[in-house]
Coordinates of C-alpha atoms in Angstrom, one line a residue:
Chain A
X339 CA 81.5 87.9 45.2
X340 CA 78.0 88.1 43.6
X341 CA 74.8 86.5 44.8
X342 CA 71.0 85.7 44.2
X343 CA 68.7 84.3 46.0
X344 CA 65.2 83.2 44.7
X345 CA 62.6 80.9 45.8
X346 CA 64.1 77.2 44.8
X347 CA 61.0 76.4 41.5
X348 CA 61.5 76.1 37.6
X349 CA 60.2 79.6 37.1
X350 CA 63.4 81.0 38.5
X351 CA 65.8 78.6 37.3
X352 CA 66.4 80.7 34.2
X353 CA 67.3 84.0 35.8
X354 CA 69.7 82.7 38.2
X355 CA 71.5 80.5 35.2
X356 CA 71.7 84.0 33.4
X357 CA 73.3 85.2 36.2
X358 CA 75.9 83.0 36.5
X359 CA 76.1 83.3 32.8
X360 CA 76.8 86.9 33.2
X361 CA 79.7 85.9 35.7
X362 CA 81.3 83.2 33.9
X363 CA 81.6 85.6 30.9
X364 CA 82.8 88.6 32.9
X365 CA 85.6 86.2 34.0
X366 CA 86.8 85.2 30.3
X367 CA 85.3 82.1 29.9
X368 CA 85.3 81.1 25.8
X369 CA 81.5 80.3 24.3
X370 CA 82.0 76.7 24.9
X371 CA 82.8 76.5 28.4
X372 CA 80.1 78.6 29.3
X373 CA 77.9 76.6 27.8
X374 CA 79.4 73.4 29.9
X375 CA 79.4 75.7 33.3
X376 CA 75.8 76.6 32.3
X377 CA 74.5 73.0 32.2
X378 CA 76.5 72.0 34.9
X379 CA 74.8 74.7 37.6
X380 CA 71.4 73.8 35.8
X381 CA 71.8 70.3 36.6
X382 CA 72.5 71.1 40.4
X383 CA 69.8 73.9 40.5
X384 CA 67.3 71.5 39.2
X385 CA 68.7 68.2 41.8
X386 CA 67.7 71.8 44.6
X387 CA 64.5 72.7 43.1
X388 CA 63.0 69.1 42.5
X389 CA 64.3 67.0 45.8
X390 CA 65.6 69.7 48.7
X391 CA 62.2 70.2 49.8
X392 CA 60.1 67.5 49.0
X393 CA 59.6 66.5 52.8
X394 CA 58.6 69.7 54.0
X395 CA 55.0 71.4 53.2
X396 CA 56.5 74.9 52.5
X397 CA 59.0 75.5 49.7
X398 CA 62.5 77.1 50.5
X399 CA 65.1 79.0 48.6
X400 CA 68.4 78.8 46.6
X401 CA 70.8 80.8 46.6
X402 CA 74.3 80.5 44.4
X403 CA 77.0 82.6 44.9
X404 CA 80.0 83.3 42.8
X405 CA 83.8 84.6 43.0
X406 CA 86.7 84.5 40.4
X407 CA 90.2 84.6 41.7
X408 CA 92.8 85.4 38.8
X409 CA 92.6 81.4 37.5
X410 CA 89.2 79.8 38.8
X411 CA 86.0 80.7 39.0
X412 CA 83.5 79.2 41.3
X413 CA 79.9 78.9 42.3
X414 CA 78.3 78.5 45.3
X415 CA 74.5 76.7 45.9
X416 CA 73.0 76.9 49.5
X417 CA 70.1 75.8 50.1
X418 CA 68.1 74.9 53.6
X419 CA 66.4 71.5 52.2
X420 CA 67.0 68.2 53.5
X421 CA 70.6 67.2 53.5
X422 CA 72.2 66.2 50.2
X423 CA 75.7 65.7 49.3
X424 CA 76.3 65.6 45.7
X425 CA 80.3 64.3 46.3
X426 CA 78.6 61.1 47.9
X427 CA 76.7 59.7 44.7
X428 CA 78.6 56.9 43.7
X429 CA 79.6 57.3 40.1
X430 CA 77.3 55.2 37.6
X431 CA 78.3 53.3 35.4
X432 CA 78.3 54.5 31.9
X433 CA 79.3 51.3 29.9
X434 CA 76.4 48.7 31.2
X435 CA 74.0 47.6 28.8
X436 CA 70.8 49.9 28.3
X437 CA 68.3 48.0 29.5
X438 CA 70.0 47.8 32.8
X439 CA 71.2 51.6 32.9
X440 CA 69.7 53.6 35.5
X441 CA 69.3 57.6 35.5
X442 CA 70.4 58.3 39.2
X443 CA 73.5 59.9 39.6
X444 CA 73.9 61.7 36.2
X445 CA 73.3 64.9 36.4
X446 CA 75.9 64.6 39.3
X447 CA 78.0 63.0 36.8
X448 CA 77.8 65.4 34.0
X449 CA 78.8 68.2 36.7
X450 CA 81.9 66.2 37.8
X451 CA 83.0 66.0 34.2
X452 CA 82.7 69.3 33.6
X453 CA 84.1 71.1 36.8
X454 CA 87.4 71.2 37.8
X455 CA 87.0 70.7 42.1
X456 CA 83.6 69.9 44.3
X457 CA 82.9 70.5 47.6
X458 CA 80.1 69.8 50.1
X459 CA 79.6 70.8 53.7
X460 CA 76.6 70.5 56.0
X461 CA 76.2 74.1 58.3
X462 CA 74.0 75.8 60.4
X463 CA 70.7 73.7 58.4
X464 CA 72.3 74.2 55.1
X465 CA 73.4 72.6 51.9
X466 CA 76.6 74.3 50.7
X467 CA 78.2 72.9 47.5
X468 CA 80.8 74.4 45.9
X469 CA 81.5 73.7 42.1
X470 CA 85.3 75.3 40.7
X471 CA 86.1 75.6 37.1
X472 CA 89.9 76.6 36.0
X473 CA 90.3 78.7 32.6
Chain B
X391 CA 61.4 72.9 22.8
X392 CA 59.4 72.1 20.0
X393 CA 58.8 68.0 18.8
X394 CA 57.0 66.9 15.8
X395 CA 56.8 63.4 14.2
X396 CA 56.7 62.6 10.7
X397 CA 56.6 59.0 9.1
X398 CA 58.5 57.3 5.7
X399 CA 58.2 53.9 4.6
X400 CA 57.5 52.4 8.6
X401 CA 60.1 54.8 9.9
X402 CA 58.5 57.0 12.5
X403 CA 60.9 60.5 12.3
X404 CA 60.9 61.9 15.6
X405 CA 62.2 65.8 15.7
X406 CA 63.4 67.6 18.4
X407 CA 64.2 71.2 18.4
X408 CA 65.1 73.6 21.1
X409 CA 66.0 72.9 24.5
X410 CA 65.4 69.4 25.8
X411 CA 66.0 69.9 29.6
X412 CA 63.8 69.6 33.2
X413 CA 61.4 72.1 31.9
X414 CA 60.6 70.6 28.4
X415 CA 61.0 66.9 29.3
X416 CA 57.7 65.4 30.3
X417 CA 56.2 67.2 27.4
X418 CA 58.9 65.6 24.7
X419 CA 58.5 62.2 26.7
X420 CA 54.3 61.6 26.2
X421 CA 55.4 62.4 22.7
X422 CA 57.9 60.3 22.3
X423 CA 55.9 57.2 24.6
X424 CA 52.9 57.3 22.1
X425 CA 54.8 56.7 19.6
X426 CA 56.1 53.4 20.8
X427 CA 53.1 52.4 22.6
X428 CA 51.8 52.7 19.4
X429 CA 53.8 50.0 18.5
X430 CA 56.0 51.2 15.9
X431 CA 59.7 49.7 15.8
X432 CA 61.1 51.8 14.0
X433 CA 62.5 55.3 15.5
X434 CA 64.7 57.8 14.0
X435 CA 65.4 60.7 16.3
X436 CA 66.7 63.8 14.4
X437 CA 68.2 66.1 16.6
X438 CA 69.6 68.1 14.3
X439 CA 67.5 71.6 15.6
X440 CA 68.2 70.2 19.0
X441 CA 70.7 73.0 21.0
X442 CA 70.8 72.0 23.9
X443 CA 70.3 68.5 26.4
X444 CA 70.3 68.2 29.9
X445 CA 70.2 64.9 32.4
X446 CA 66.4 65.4 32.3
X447 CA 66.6 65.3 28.8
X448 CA 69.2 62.5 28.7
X449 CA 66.4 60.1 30.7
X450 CA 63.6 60.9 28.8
X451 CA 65.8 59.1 26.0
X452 CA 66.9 56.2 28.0
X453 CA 63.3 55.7 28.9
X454 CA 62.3 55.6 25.3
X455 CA 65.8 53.2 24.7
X456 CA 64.2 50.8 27.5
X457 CA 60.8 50.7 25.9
X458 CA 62.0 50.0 22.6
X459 CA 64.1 47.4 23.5
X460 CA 61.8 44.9 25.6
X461 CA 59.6 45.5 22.2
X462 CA 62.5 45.0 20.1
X463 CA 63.0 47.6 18.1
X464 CA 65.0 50.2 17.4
X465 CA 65.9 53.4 18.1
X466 CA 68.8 55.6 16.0
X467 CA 69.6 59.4 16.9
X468 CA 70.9 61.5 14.2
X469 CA 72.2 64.9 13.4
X470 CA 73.6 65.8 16.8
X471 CA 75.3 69.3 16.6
X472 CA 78.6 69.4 18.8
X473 CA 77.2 70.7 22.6
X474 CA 74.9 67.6 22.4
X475 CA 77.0 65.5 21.3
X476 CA 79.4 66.4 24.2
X477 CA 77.1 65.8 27.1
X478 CA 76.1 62.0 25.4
X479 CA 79.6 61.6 25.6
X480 CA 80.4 63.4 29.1
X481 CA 77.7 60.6 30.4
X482 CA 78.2 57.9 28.4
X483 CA 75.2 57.6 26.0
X484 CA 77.4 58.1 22.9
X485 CA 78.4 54.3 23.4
X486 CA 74.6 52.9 24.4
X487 CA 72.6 55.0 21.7
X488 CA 73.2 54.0 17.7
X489 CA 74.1 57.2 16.6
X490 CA 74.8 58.5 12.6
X491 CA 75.8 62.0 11.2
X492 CA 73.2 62.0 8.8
X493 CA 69.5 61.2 8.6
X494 CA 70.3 59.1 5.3
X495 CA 72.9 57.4 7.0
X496 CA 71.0 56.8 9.7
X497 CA 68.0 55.6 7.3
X498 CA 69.6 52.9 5.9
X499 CA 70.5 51.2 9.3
X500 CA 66.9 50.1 9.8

């Protein structure tokens, strides 16, 4: 298992997605997926760095983790901000007219289409979502 | 991320290049609002530079969809190369955006 942890703003968000870009490679992932897994941990760095500490005056962390086992790999996000699951956002509705469309819920969405297996827990003050992608 | 607008016979040519995600999003969407507050109905979006889209990016278009609608006009993305065009279909704007290969295709639809 490899980790990082940086403070959670934009300035940091590309090191740590070239770090799990490093990862995914190492573990055989073709161009295209990589580029899928990359958007998909970019969309749940940037739900960490723009809402998990809104409500408190200082600014906290994130930290993503990852491990391959011979057929999956998956990434870690923890975080100590406000409590968020991502598998509770209902899923939106993709085929309503535009003018009624609303954005909540898609970058959430985009990950689910792209990853294989989510998971959320709530421990010791921390978010922990857990995103899987099968070769 | 870089935008630039250009303009042929009443269609405003809007073109994106670069990444369009969290980081380059407010700056594409002024761009992009201006443009439509200043009233022009007509909106082709070339993304044909465009490498890569995010969610943030995604909303800055559905923003711009919204405002051109309750002015009725119109809006028609172009170009899209394949990594973009999989995230408008992984979130279901490949079915609420007019969308055309080509810019001449996409010319000729306003």
């Amino acid at each position: 298992m490899k980790r990082i942890k940086k403070k959670a703003t934009f300035e940091n968000l590309e090191e740590v997605l070239q770090f799990v870009k490093v990862g995914a490679k190492a573990f055989g992932f073709d161009k295209a997926a990589i580029a899928d897994l990359i958007l998909a941990v970019e969309e749940v760095l940037v739900n960490i760095i723009s809402y998990a500490y809104t409500d408190q005056c200082k600014s906290g962390y994130m930290e993503v983790r990852y491990k391959n086992n011979n057929s999956s790999y998956s990434i870690t996000f923890l975080d100590t901000g406000k409590k968020f699951d991502p598998t509770a956002v209902s899923e939106p509705d993709t085929s309503i007219p535009i003018n009624q469309r609303r954005m909540g819920g898609m970058g959430i969405h985009i990950v689910r289409n792209i990853v294989d297996n989510l998971q959320y827990k709530r421990e010791g003050g921390k978010n922990i979502f857990t995103i899987e992608k099968k070769k | 991320m870089e935008i630039n607008r250009t303009e042929h016979n009443g269609i405003v040519e809007i073109n994106i290049s670069g990444r369009l995600d969290a980081a380059t999003s407010s700056d594409a969407e002024s761009v992009i609002t201006n443009v439509i507050e200043e009233n022009n109905t007509k909106v082709l979006i070339n993304l044909e530079n465009l490498t890569y889209i995010s969610s943030a990016g995604l909303r800055v278009l559905l923003v711009a969809a919204k405002e051109m609608k309750a002015k009725n006009g119109k809006i028609i993305l172009c170009s899209l190369i394949d990594n973009v065009k999989s995230v408008f279909e992984i979130s279901g704007f490949s079915i609420i955006f007019e969308i055309c290969d080509t810019k001449e295709e996409a010319l000729q639809k306003f």
